[in-house]
Each structure stands twice: as structure tokens, then as C-alpha cells.
mmCIF file of C-alpha atoms in Angstrom:
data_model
loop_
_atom_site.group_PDB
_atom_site.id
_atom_site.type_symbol
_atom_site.label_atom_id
_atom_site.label_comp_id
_atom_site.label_asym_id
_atom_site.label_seq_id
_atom_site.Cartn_x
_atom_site.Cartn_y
_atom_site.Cartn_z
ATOM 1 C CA UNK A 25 119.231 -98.588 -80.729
ATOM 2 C CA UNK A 26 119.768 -95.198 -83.063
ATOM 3 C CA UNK A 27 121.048 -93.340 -80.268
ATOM 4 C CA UNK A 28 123.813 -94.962 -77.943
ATOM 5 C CA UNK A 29 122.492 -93.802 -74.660
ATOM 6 C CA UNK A 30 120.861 -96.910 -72.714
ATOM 7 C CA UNK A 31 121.066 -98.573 -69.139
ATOM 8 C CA UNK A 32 122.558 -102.007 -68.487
ATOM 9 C CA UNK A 33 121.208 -104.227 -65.198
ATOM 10 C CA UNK A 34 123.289 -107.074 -64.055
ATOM 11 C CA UNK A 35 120.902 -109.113 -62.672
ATOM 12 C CA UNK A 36 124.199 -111.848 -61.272
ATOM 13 C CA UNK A 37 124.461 -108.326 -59.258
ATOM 14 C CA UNK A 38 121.047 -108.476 -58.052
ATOM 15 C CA UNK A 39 121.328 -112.028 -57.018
ATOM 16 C CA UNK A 40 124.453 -111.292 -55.761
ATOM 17 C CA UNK A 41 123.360 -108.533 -53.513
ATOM 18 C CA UNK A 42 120.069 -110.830 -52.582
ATOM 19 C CA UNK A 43 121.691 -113.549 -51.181
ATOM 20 C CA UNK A 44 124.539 -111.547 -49.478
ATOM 21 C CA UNK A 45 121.504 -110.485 -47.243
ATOM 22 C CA UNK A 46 119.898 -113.604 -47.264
ATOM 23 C CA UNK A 47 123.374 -115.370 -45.734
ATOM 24 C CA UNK A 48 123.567 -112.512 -43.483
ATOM 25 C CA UNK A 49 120.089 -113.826 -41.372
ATOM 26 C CA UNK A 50 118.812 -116.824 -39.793
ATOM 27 C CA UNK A 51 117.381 -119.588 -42.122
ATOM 28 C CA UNK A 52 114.159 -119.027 -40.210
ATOM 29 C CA UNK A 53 114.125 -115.233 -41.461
ATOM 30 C CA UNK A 54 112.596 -114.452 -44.987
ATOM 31 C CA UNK A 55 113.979 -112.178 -46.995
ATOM 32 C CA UNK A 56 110.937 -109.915 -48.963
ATOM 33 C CA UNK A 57 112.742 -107.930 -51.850
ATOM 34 C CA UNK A 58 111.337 -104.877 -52.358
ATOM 35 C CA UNK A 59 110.720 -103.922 -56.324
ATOM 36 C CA UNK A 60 108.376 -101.026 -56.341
ATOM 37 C CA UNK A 61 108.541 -98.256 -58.916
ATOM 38 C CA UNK A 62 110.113 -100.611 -61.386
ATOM 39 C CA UNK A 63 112.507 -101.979 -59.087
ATOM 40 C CA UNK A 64 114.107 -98.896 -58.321
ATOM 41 C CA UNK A 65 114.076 -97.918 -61.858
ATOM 42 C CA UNK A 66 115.974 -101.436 -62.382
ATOM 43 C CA UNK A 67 112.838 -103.153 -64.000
ATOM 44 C CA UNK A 68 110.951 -104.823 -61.450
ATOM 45 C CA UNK A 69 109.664 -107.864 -64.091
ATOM 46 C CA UNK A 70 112.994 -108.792 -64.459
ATOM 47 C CA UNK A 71 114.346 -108.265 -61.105
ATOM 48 C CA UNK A 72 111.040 -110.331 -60.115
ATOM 49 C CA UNK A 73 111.689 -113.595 -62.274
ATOM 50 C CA UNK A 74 115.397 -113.603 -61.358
ATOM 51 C CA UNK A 75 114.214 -113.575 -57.723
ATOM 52 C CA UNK A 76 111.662 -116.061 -57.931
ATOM 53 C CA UNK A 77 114.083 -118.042 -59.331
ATOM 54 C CA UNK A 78 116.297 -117.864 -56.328
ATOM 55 C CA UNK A 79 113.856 -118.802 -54.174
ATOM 56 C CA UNK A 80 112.039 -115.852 -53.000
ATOM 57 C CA UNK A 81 108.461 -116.437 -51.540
ATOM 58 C CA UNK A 82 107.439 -112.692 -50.797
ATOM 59 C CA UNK A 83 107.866 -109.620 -52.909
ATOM 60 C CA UNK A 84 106.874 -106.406 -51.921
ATOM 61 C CA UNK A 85 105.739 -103.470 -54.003
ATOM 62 C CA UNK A 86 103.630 -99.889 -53.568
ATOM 63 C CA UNK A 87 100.630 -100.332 -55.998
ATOM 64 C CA UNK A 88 98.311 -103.117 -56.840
ATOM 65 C CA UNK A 89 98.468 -102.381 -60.168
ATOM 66 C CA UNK A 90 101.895 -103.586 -59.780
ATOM 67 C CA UNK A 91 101.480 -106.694 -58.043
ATOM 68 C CA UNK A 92 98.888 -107.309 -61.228
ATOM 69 C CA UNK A 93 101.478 -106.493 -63.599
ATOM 70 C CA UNK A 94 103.706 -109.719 -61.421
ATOM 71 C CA UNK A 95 100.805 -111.463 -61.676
ATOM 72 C CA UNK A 96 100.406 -111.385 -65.384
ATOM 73 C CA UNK A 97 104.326 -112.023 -65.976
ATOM 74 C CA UNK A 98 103.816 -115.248 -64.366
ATOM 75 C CA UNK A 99 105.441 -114.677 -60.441
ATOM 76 C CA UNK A 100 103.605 -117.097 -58.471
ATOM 77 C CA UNK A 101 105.148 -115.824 -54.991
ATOM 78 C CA UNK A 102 103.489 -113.770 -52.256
ATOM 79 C CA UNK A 103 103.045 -109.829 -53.112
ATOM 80 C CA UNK A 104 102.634 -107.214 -50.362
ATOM 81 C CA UNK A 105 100.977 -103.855 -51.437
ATOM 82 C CA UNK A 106 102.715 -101.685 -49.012
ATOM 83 C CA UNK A 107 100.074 -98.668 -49.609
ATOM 84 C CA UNK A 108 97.197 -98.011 -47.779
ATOM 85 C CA UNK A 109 94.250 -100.099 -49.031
ATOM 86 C CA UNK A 110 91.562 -98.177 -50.855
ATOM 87 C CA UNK A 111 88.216 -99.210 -51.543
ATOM 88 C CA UNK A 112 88.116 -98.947 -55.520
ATOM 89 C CA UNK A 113 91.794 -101.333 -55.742
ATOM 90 C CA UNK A 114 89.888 -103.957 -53.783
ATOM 91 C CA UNK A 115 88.372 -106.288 -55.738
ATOM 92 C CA UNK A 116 91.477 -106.137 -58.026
ATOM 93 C CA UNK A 117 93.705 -106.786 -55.117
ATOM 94 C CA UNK A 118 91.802 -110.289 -53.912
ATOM 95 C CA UNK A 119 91.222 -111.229 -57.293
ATOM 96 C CA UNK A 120 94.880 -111.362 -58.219
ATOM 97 C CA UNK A 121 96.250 -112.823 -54.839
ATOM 98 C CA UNK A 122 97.512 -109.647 -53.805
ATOM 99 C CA UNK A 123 98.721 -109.616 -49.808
ATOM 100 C CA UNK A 124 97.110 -105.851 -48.739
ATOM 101 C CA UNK A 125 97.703 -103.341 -45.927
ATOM 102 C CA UNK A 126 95.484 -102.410 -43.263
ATOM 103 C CA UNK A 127 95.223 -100.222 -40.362
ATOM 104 C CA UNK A 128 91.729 -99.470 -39.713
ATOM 105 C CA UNK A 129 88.452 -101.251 -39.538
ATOM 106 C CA UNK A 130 86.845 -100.185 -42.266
ATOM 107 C CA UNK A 131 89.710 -100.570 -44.752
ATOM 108 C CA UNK A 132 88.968 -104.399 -43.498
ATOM 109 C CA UNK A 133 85.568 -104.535 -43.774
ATOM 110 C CA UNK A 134 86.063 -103.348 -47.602
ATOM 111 C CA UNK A 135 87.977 -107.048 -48.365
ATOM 112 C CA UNK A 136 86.317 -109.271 -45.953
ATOM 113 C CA UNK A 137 82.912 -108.077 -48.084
ATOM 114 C CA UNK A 138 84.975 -108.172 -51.457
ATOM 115 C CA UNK A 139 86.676 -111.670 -50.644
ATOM 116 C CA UNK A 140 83.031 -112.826 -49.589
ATOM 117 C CA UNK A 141 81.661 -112.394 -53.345
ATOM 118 C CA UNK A 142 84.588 -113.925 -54.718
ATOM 119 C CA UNK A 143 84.346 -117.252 -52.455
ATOM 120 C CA UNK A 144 88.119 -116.632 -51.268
ATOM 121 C CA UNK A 145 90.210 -115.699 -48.155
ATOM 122 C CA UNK A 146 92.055 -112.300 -48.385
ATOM 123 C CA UNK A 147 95.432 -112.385 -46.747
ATOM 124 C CA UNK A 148 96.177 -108.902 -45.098
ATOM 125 C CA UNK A 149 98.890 -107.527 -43.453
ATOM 126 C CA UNK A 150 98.563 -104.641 -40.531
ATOM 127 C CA UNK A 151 100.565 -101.447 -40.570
ATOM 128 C CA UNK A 152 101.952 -99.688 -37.501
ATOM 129 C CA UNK A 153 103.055 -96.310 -37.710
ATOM 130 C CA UNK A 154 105.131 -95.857 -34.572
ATOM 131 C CA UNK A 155 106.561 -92.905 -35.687
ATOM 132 C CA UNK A 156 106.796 -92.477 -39.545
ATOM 133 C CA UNK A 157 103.754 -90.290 -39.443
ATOM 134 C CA UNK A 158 102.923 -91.539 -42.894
ATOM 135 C CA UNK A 159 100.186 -94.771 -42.635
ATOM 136 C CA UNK A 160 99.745 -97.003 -40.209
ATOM 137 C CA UNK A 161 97.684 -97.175 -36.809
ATOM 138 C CA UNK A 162 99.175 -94.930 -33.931
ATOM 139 C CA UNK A 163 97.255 -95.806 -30.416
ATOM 140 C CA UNK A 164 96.495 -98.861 -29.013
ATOM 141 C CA UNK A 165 92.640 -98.090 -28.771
ATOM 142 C CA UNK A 166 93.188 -98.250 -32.592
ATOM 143 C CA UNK A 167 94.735 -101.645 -32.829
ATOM 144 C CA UNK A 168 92.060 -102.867 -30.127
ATOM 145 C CA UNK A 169 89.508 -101.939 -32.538
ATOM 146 C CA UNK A 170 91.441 -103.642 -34.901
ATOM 147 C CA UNK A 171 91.817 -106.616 -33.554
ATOM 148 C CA UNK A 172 88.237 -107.371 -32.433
ATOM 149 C CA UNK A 173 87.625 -106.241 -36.186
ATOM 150 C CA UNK A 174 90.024 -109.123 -37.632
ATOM 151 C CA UNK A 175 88.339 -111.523 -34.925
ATOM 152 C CA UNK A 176 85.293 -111.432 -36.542
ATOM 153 C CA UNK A 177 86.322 -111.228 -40.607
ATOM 154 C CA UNK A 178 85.023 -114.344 -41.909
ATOM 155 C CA UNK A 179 87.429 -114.266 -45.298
ATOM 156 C CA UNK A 180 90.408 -112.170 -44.532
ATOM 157 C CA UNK A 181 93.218 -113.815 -42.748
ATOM 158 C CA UNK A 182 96.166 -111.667 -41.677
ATOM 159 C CA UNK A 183 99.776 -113.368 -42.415
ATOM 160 C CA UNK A 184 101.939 -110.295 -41.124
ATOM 161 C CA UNK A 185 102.152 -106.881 -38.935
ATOM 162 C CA UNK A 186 104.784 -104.294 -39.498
ATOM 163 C CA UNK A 187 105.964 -100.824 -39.303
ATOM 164 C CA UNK A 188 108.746 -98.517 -41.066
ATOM 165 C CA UNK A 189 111.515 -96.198 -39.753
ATOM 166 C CA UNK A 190 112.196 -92.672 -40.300
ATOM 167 C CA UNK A 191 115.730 -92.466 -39.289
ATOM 168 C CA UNK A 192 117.265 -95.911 -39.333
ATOM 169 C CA UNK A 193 119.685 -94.692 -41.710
ATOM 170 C CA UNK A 194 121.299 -92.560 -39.765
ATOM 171 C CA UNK A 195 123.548 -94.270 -37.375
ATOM 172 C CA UNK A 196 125.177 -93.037 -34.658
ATOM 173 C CA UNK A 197 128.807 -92.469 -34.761
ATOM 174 C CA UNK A 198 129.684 -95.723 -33.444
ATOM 175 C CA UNK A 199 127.271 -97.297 -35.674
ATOM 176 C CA UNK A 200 124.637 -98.523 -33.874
ATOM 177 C CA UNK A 201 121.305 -97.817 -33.841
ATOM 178 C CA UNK A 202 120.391 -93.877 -33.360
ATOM 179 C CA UNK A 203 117.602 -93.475 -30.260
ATOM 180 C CA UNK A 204 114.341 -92.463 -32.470
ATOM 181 C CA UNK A 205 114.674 -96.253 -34.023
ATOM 182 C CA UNK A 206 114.853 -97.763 -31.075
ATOM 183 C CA UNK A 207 112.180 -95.856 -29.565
ATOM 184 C CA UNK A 208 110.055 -96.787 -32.959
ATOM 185 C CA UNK A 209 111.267 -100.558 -32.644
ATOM 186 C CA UNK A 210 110.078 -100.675 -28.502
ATOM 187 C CA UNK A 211 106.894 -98.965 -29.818
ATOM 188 C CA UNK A 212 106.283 -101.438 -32.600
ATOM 189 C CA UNK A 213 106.440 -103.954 -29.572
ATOM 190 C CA UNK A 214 104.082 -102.267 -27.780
ATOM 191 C CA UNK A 215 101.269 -102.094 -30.524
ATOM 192 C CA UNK A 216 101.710 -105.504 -31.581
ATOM 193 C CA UNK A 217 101.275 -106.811 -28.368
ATOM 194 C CA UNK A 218 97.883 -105.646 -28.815
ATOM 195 C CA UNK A 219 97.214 -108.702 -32.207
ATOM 196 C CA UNK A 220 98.194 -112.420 -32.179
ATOM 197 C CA UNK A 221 101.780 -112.931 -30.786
ATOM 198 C CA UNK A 222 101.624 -115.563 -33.437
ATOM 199 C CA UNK A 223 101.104 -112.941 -36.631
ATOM 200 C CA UNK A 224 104.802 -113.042 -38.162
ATOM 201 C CA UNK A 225 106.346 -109.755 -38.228
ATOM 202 C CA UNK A 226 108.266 -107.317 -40.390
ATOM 203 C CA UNK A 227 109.895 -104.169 -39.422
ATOM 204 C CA UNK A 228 113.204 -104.247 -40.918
ATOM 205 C CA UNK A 229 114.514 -102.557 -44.243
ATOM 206 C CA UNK A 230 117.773 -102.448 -45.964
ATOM 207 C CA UNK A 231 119.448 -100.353 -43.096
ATOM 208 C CA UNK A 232 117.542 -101.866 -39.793
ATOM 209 C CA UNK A 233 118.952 -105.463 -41.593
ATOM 210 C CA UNK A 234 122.826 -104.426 -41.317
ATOM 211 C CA UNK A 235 122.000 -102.832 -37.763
ATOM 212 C CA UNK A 236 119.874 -104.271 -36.053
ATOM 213 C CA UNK A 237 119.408 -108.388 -35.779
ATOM 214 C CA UNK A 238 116.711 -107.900 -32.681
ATOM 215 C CA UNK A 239 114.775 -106.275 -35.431
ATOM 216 C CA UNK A 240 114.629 -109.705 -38.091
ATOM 217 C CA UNK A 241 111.879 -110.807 -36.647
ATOM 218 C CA UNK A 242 109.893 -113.259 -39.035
ATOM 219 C CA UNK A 243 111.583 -111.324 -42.272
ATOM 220 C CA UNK A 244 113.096 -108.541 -43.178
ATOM 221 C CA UNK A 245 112.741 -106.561 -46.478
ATOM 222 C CA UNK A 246 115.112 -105.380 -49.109
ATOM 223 C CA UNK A 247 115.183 -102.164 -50.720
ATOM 224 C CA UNK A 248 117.706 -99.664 -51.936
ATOM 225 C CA UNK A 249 120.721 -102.530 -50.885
ATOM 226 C CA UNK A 250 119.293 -105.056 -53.553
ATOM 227 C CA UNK A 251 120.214 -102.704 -56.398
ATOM 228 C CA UNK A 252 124.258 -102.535 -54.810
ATOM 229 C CA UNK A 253 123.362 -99.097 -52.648
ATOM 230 C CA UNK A 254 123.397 -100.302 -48.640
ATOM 231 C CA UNK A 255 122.482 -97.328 -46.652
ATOM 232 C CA UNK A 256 124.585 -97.386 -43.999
ATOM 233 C CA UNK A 257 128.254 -98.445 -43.422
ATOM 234 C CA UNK A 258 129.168 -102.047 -44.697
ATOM 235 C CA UNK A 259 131.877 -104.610 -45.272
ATOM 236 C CA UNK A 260 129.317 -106.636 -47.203
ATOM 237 C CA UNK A 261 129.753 -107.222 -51.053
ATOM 238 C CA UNK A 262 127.054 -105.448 -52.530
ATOM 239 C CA UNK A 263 127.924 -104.748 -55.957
ATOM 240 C CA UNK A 264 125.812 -101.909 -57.958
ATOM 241 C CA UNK A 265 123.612 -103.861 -60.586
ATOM 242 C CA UNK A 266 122.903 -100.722 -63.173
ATOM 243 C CA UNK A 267 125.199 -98.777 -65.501
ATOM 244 C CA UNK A 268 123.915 -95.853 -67.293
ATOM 245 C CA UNK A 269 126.384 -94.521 -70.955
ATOM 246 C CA UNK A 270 125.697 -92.352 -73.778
ATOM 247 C CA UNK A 271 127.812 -90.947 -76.354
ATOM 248 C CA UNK A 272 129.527 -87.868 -77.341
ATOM 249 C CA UNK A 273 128.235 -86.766 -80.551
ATOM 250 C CA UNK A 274 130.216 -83.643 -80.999
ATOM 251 C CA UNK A 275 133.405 -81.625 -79.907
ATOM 252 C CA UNK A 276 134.256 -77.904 -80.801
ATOM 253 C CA UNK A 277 136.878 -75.532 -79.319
ATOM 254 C CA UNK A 278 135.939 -72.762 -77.407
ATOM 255 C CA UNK A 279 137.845 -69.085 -76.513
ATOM 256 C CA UNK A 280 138.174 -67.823 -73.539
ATOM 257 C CA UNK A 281 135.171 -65.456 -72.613
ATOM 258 C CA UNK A 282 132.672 -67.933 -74.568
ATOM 259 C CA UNK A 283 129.574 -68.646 -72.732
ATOM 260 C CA UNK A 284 128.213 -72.508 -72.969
ATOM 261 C CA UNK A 285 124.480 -73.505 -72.922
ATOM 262 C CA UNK A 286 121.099 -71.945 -71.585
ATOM 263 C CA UNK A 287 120.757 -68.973 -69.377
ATOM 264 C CA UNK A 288 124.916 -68.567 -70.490
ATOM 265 C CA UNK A 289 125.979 -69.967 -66.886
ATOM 266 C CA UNK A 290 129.174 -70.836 -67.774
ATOM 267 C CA UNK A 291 132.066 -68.666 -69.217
ATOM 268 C CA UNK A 292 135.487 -69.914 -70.291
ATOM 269 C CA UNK A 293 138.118 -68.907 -68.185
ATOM 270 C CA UNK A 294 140.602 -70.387 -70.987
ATOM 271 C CA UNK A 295 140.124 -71.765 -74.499
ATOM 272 C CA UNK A 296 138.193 -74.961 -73.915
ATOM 273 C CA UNK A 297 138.055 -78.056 -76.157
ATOM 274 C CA UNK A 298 134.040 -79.173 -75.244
ATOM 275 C CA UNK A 299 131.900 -82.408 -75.825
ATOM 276 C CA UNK A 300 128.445 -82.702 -75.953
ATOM 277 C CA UNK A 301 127.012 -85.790 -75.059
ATOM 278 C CA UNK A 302 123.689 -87.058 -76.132
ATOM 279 C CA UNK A 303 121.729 -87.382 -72.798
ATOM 280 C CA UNK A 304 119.534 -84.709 -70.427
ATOM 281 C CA UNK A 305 117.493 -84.275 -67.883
ATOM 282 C CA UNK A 306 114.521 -85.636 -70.497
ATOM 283 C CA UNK A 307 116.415 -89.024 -69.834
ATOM 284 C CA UNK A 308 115.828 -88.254 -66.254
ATOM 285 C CA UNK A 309 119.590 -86.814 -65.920
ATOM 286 C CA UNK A 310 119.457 -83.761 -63.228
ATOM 287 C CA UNK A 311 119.267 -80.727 -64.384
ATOM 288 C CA UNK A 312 120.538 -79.541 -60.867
ATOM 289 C CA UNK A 313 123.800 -80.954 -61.545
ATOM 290 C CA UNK A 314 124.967 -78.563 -64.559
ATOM 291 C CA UNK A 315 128.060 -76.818 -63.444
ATOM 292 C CA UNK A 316 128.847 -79.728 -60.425
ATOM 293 C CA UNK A 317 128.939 -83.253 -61.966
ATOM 294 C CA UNK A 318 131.229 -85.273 -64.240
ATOM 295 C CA UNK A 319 130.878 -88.010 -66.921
ATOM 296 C CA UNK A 320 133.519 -90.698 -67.185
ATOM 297 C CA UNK A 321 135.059 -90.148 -70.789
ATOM 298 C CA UNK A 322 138.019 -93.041 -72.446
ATOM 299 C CA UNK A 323 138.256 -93.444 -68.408
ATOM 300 C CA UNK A 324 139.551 -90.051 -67.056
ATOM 301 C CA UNK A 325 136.204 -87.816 -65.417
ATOM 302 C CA UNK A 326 135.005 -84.437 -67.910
ATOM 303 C CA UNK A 327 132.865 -81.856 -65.884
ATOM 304 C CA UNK A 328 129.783 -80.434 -66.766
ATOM 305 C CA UNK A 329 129.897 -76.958 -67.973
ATOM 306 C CA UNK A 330 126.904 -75.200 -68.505
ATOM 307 C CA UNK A 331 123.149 -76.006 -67.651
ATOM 308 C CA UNK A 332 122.243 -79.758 -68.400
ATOM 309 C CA UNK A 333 119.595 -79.816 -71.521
ATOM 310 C CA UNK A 334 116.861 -81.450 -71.971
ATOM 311 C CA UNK A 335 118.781 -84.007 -74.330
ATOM 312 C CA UNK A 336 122.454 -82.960 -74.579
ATOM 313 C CA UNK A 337 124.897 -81.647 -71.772
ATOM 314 C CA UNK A 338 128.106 -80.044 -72.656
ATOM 315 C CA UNK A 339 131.409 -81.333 -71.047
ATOM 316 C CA UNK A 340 134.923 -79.962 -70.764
ATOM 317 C CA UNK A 341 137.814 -82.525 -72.207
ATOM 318 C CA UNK A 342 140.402 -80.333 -72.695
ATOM 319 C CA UNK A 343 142.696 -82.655 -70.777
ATOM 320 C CA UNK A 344 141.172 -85.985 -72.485
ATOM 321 C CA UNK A 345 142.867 -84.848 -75.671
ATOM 322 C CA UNK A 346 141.893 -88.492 -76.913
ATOM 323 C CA UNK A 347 138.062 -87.828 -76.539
ATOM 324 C CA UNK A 348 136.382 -88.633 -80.241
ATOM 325 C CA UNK A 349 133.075 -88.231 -81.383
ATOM 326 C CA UNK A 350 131.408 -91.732 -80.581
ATOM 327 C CA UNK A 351 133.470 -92.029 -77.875
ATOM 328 C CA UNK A 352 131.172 -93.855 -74.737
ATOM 329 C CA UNK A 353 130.290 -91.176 -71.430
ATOM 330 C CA UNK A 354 129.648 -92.889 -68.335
ATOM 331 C CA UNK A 355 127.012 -91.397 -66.207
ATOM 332 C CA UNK A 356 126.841 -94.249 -63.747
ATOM 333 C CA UNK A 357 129.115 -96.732 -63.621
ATOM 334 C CA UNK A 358 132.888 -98.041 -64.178
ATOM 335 C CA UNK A 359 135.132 -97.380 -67.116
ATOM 336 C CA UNK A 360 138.913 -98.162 -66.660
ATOM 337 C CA UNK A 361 140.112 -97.369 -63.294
ATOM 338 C CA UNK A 362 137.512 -95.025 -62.269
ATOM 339 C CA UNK A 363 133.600 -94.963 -61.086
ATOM 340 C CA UNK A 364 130.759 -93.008 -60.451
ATOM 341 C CA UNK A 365 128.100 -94.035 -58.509
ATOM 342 C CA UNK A 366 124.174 -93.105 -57.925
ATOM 343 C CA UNK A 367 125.860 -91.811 -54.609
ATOM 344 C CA UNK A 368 127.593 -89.464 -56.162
ATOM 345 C CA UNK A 369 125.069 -88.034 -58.865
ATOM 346 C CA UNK A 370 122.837 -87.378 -55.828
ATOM 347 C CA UNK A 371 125.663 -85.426 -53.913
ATOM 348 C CA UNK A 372 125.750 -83.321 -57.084
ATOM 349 C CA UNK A 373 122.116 -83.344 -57.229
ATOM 350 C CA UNK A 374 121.542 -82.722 -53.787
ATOM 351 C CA UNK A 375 119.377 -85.350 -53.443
ATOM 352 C CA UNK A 376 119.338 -89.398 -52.659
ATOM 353 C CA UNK A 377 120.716 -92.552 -54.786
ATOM 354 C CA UNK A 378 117.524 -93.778 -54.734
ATOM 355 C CA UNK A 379 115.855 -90.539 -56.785
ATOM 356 C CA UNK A 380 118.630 -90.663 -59.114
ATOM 357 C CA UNK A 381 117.827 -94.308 -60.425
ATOM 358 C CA UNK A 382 114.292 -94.012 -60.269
ATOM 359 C CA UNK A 383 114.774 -90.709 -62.130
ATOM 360 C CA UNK A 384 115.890 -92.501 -65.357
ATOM 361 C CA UNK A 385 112.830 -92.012 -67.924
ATOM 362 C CA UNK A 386 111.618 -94.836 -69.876
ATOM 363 C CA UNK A 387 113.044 -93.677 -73.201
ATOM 364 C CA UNK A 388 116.521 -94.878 -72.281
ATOM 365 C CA UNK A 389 116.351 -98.960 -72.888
ATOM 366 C CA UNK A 390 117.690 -101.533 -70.508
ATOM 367 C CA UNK A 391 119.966 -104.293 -71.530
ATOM 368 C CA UNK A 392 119.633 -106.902 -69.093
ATOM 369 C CA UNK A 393 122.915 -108.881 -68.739
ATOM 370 C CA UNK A 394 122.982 -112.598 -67.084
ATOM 371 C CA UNK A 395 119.493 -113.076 -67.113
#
């Protein structure tokens, strides 16, 4: 690498964080990581094989191209395309094994036809939407029609029926469950009651799994905790698997009155002694945290001053007086005694953890560590 400004993923993390989860249910329950959008920006190949490895028989992800990219990298274990099923992804989908989602009759009719001319048995899963608003069937005259549907599908069995919460995240204050989940989870019931009692079922993600065990059902899936970021409240060990560093490549003194970067949104207050560090919001680092975040610099924090740049953003060390040129920034991660999480960039950023990993472009390599 020319420029020192890259992303390492401990992958003993995301086995770590796996089977804390995975000890945390009944045998009986499966555990379905899910590693869409590159595994949460972690690099869903590798996340993938390390998984496999472990054990996992189900992997979920948004896109079939996706689940053909597993494919082609050699993971042999179930793959749930947790979009809606359209007609032109079809005949990729059965051709590559690919577990798809349904919720209406025609979306059904599509790979019982395509499955047909291929000689093979699509496996489908159903989608309830019992209060997302997103996909998913809403009434029960829609899973009737459904179900009479899958009843007569000659090459499409289904092997699972779930749903998704809006709000499961949100706890209440003595962390259990919040009402609109439970409501959700009793209407879930309902429209399933509708299909085979026998069709396993999913419903819960990373925060129904650490509230909920009447939700586990026959598996549960695992999102945003798998990469070290539980969403609600937990004494579990999960351990953040990515680190993000770059470099400061320059340090100047400023005067009191100076302005510092575009738009001139910061002004000295007092002579300044400021680094610029080679990363910006090209490298998927938020542009709406210029004046509000920090960088971790020989271990002691440096704020942003000044508007993020596309590739450099300006920090103040004038109390790091041992700050060098070359000296490593930590934008996510540990250094010494200190850390800064994805949790924190996205309280700068006013946004969510999950934005702020995905958000890392691809021209900032991964190092994968104990592969």
C-alpha cells in the first residue's frame, strides 16, 4: 500500500461474536449470519468462508447476485435472498441454489415455471410483513392465496416463513421487549397459522435474539452483532471485528484568527499546531462530522477542525505535542488506552453504526487478520 490508510477485520472477532450467539440458543436453533452489502462493509467472502468453516448451514444476504458471488467462492451452505423475488433474477436464483423470498402468487409461479425447465426443486422462503411496511404479505386472504398457490407448485418447496421488526431495538426501560414488537411477533403468529405449522420459522435478528427467546423459533439471524455492534444492552462479549487508520502526512502551526479548510468553518481561537491526515469522506469518512469528531493520534483523541475533504481532514494536536508526520490516526478502533467505535462516528454523524461501516469505499484495502 502507497498510502497508509486501510481497514483491518479480525475474523477470530467474527467467530468470536458468532458463536457467542450461537451458545446463547438452543442446539435445536440455527443461527443464519447475515453478510449482505459486503458483510457490513466487513467483506462478506471472507466473513462467508470463516463461517462455513464454523459450521454454519444458512447465510443470508439482499441480492442474488450476491448469493452467486458465494456461490462462485466455493460456500456450499444454504443462501437466503432476503429481497423480494423479481422475475428477471429468477433463473439465476434456481440455477445457483439460491433459497428466494416470496409473498405473492405470482412471484411463485415465476420459479415453479423456471425450476420446471431446469429439472430442479426451488426452495423458497415466505415473507410476512406484520408491520415493517416494507415486503412481505399483510392479510390473511393473502397468505390463503398463498398457500393454495404453494399446494399446487410442482418444483418449489418452501423450507422457511418469516418476518422483520421495525422497533425491536428499542427496548423499553426495563429492557424488555417494547409493545409494537410484540404486537408484530403475535401477528407473525397469526399469519403463519395460515401455512404448514411444520414450515420452520425465522423472525428474529440481532436485537429480537438478546430479547426475546419466545421469538428463536427454528433460527434466528445475525446482523449488525456479528461485526461486535449488539443493538441493544448486553453483558455478552462481542468484540468489534474492524479497525479503520490512516496517517498524518503533514503538521503546520496556525495563528489565532486563521480559518482551516472549505467554506472557512473553522477559525482559531488560539495559535493551533494542526495535522492533516490522509483520509475523507471519498474513503467513505462523513463529511457531516467536520467540526464534531476525533481521530485517535500516539493514543490521546485530536478533533476535527474544519470541513472533512474529500481525501484529507485537518485535526487539532496542539496538546499531542508528540504527533509526527507518519504518525498512525485511528478512525475506528483502539490505540493505547483509548477507543472509538462505529457507535460513536455515527453519534457525530448523526446517523447509525451500521451506515458508518458500510460507508467505507472500496479504495481503502482490508487486511484480514486470523483468517
Amino acid at each position: 500500500m502507497l498510502r497508509h490508510n486501510y481497514v483491518t477485520v479480525d475474523l477470530a472477532a467474527i467467530r468470536n461474536n458468532y458463536h457467542v450467539l450461537r451458545e446463547r440458543v438452543p442446539a435445536a436453533v440455527r443461527v443464519m449470519p447475515v453478510i449482505k452489502a459486503d458483510a457490513y462493509g466487513h467483506g462478506m467472502l471472507q466473513v462467508a468462508k470463516t463461517l462455513q468453516a464454523e459450521g454454519v448451514e444458512y447465510f443470508a444476504v439482499a441480492l442474488v447476485e450476491e448469493g452467486i458471488a458465494l456461490r462462485e467462492a466455493g460456500i456450499t451452505a444454504r443462501i437466503l435472498i432476503l429481497g423480494a423475488t423479481m422475475k428477471a433474477a429468477v433463473s439465476d436464483a434456481v440455477a445457483n441454489d439460491l433459497t428466494q423470498t416470496v409473498f405473492s402468487e405470482e412471484m411463485l409461479s415465476w420459479i415453479d415455471r423456471e425450476a420446471a425447465l431446469q429439472h430442479k426443486t426451488a426452495r423458497v422462503h415466505i415473507k410476512l410483513d406484520t408491520g415493517m411496511n416494507r415486503i412481505g404479505l399483510r392479510t390473511k386472504e393473502e397468505a390463503t392465496r398463498l398457500s393454495k398457490a404453494i399446494a399446487a407448485a410442482e418444483h418449489v418447496k418452501v423450507t422457511g416463513i418469516y418476518t422483520h421488526f421495525a422497533a425491536a431495538d428499542e427496548p423499553m426501560e426495563d429492557g424488555s421487549l417494547n409493545a409494537y414488537s410484540r404486537q408484530q411477533l403475535e401477528r407473525f403468529k397469526e399469519l403463519r397459522s395460515c401455512f404448514d405449522e411444520a414450515i420452520p420459522a425465522h423472525v428474529a435478528n440481532s436485537a429480537m435474539s438478546l430479547l426475546a427467546p419466545e421469538a428463536y423459533f427454528s433460527m434466528i439471524r445475525e446482523g449488525i452483532s456479528l461485526y461486535g455492534y449488539p443493538p441493544v444492552k448486553t453483558d455478552l462479549s462481542f468484540a468489534p471485528a474492524l479497525r479503520w487508520v490512516s496517517e498524518v502526512v503533514h503538521i503546520k502551526n496556525v495563528k489565532a484568527g486563521e480559518t482551516i479548510g472549505y467554506g472557512r468553518s473553522f477559525t482559531a481561537e488560539r495559535d493551533m499546531r494542526i495535522a492533516t491526515v490522509a483520509v475523507g469522506y471519498g474513503d467513505g469518512y462523513h463529511r457531516a462530522i467536520s467540526n464534531r469528531g476525533e481521530m485517535l493520534i500516539c493514543g490521546k483523541r485530536a478533533p476535527i477542525v474544519g470541513r472533512v475533504c474529500m481525501d484529507q481532514t485537518m485535526v487539532d494536536v496542539t496538546y499531542i505535542p508528540e504527533a509526527a508526520i507518519g504518525e498512525e490516526a485511528v478512525l475506528i478502533g483502539s490505540q493505547q488506552n483509548d477507543t472509538i467505535t462505529a457507535e460513536e462516528v455515527a453519534l457525530w454523524a448523526d446517523t447509525i453504526s451500521y451506515e458508518v461501516l458500510l460507508g467505507i469505499t472500496a479504495r481503502v484495502p482490508r487486511l484480514y487478520l486470523n483468517a
